[in-house]
């Protein structure tokens, strides 16, 4: 039960933080979704869902692959996953023509600032879930 609770809470937090991040980024012109450039809605409705799914993937890695690692190695493994997996998904989506970043310098179509901020948001979601589930029983 606790496992499912963590997934649901984390996906909700990630969905909300992702929606806020997308609104902030598109509103300030930091990136542009090609199909939504001249519309009132600035980003596709599936994008916050993608943030929630990304949380789920990182959570599953932590629980199923990294859980037996010593604390420091576990933190490093989760951080590495957060810094590699979401940007990889973004690079694929950008190559498919979904959006583009509007500021430089870029490496593989992404500014370094974006890679860092995306990873930090995912790590923040993970931390908030740990805080919200602290002290809960394993029923």
Short mmCIF file of C-alpha atoms in Angstrom, two decimals:
data_model
loop_
_atom_site.label_atom_id
_atom_site.label_comp_id
_atom_site.label_asym_id
_atom_site.label_seq_id
_atom_site.Cartn_x
_atom_site.Cartn_y
_atom_site.Cartn_z
CA UNK A 1 0.00 0.00 0.00
CA UNK A 2 2.76 2.46 0.90
CA UNK A 3 4.40 1.80 -2.46
CA UNK A 4 1.25 2.81 -4.36
CA UNK A 5 0.75 5.81 -2.09
CA UNK A 6 4.25 7.07 -2.90
CA UNK A 7 3.67 6.62 -6.62
CA UNK A 8 0.34 8.48 -6.60
CA UNK A 9 1.59 11.33 -4.39
CA UNK A 10 4.79 11.65 -6.43
CA UNK A 11 2.97 11.64 -9.74
CA UNK A 12 0.55 14.32 -8.50
CA UNK A 13 3.39 16.51 -7.22
CA UNK A 14 5.33 16.00 -10.45
CA UNK A 15 2.22 16.75 -12.53
CA UNK A 16 1.67 20.03 -10.66
CA UNK A 17 5.32 21.11 -10.67
CA UNK A 18 5.59 20.12 -14.34
CA UNK A 19 2.50 22.15 -15.28
CA UNK A 20 3.86 25.14 -13.36
CA UNK A 21 7.29 24.75 -14.97
CA UNK A 22 5.76 24.52 -18.45
CA UNK A 23 3.60 27.56 -17.86
CA UNK A 24 6.55 29.54 -16.51
CA UNK A 25 8.86 28.53 -19.36
CA UNK A 26 6.40 29.17 -22.17
CA UNK A 27 5.06 32.36 -20.63
CA UNK A 28 8.60 33.78 -20.43
CA UNK A 29 9.49 32.52 -23.90
CA UNK A 30 12.26 30.20 -22.72
CA UNK A 31 10.88 27.47 -24.98
CA UNK A 32 8.15 27.23 -27.58
CA UNK A 33 5.84 24.35 -28.51
CA UNK A 34 5.56 24.47 -32.29
CA UNK A 35 1.82 23.73 -32.53
CA UNK A 36 1.02 26.24 -29.78
CA UNK A 37 3.14 29.25 -30.81
CA UNK A 38 0.23 31.51 -31.73
CA UNK A 39 -2.45 30.18 -29.40
CA UNK A 40 -3.78 31.11 -25.98
CA UNK A 41 -2.78 27.71 -24.61
CA UNK A 42 1.03 27.61 -24.49
CA UNK A 43 1.73 23.90 -24.08
CA UNK A 44 0.04 20.58 -24.90
CA UNK A 45 -2.12 19.03 -22.17
CA UNK A 46 -0.12 15.79 -22.29
CA UNK A 47 3.08 17.49 -21.06
CA UNK A 48 2.25 17.47 -17.30
CA UNK A 49 1.29 13.81 -17.74
CA UNK A 50 4.76 13.20 -19.20
CA UNK A 51 6.25 14.82 -16.07
CA UNK A 52 4.21 12.44 -13.90
CA UNK A 53 5.30 9.42 -15.94
CA UNK A 54 8.93 10.53 -15.67
CA UNK A 55 8.54 10.60 -11.88
CA UNK A 56 7.13 7.08 -11.97
CA UNK A 57 10.09 5.80 -14.00
CA UNK A 58 12.64 7.36 -11.65
CA UNK A 59 10.69 6.07 -8.62
CA UNK A 60 10.58 2.53 -10.04
CA UNK A 61 14.34 2.65 -10.67
CA UNK A 62 14.92 3.75 -7.09
CA UNK A 63 12.65 1.13 -5.55
CA UNK A 64 13.52 -1.83 -7.79
CA UNK A 65 17.11 -1.26 -8.89
CA UNK A 66 18.76 1.11 -6.44
CA UNK A 67 17.11 0.06 -3.15
CA UNK A 68 19.93 -2.30 -2.11
CA UNK A 69 22.70 0.24 -2.70
CA UNK A 70 24.40 1.99 0.21
CA UNK A 71 22.91 5.44 0.91
CA UNK A 72 25.53 7.52 -0.91
CA UNK A 73 25.55 5.29 -3.99
CA UNK A 74 21.74 5.28 -4.00
CA UNK A 75 21.63 9.10 -3.96
CA UNK A 76 24.20 9.25 -6.74
CA UNK A 77 22.30 6.68 -8.83
CA UNK A 78 18.98 8.52 -8.43
CA UNK A 79 20.64 11.84 -9.26
CA UNK A 80 22.29 10.35 -12.33
CA UNK A 81 18.94 8.94 -13.48
CA UNK A 82 17.29 12.35 -12.97
CA UNK A 83 20.05 14.09 -14.93
CA UNK A 84 20.04 11.59 -17.82
CA UNK A 85 16.57 10.16 -18.41
CA UNK A 86 14.33 13.28 -18.60
CA UNK A 87 16.76 15.15 -20.90
CA UNK A 88 16.99 12.06 -23.10
CA UNK A 89 13.21 12.07 -23.45
CA UNK A 90 13.30 15.78 -24.22
CA UNK A 91 15.96 15.37 -26.89
CA UNK A 92 13.88 12.67 -28.59
CA UNK A 93 10.74 14.85 -28.47
CA UNK A 94 12.63 17.88 -29.81
CA UNK A 95 14.04 15.84 -32.69
CA UNK A 96 10.44 14.87 -33.48
CA UNK A 97 9.60 18.58 -33.74
CA UNK A 98 7.54 19.08 -30.58
CA UNK A 99 9.31 22.16 -29.17
CA UNK A 100 12.52 24.13 -29.12
CA UNK A 101 14.46 26.10 -26.56
CA UNK A 102 14.93 29.77 -27.37
CA UNK A 103 18.14 30.51 -25.47
CA UNK A 104 21.75 29.57 -26.02
CA UNK A 105 24.20 27.94 -25.68
CA UNK A 106 22.73 24.55 -26.47
CA UNK A 107 24.15 21.05 -26.57
CA UNK A 108 22.06 18.38 -28.27
CA UNK A 109 19.28 20.99 -28.64
CA UNK A 110 19.20 21.72 -24.89
CA UNK A 111 20.71 24.47 -22.76
CA UNK A 112 22.63 23.19 -19.72
CA UNK A 113 20.39 25.28 -17.45
CA UNK A 114 17.36 23.29 -18.63
CA UNK A 115 19.04 19.95 -17.93
CA UNK A 116 19.93 21.07 -14.41
CA UNK A 117 16.49 22.52 -13.64
CA UNK A 118 14.61 19.49 -14.97
CA UNK A 119 16.73 17.17 -12.84
CA UNK A 120 16.29 19.38 -9.77
CA UNK A 121 12.51 19.42 -10.19
CA UNK A 122 12.45 15.62 -10.40
CA UNK A 123 14.71 15.31 -7.35
CA UNK A 124 12.50 17.81 -5.50
CA UNK A 125 9.45 15.63 -6.27
CA UNK A 126 11.29 12.63 -4.88
CA UNK A 127 12.23 14.57 -1.73
CA UNK A 128 8.66 15.85 -1.21
CA UNK A 129 7.30 12.32 -1.49
CA UNK A 130 9.78 11.11 1.11
CA UNK A 131 8.68 13.93 3.43
CA UNK A 132 4.99 13.24 2.89
CA UNK A 133 5.33 9.49 3.52
CA UNK A 134 7.71 9.67 6.48
CA UNK A 135 6.39 7.77 9.46
CA UNK A 136 3.65 5.97 7.52
CA UNK A 137 3.22 2.26 8.19
CA UNK A 138 3.81 -0.43 5.57
CA UNK A 139 0.22 -1.68 5.45
#
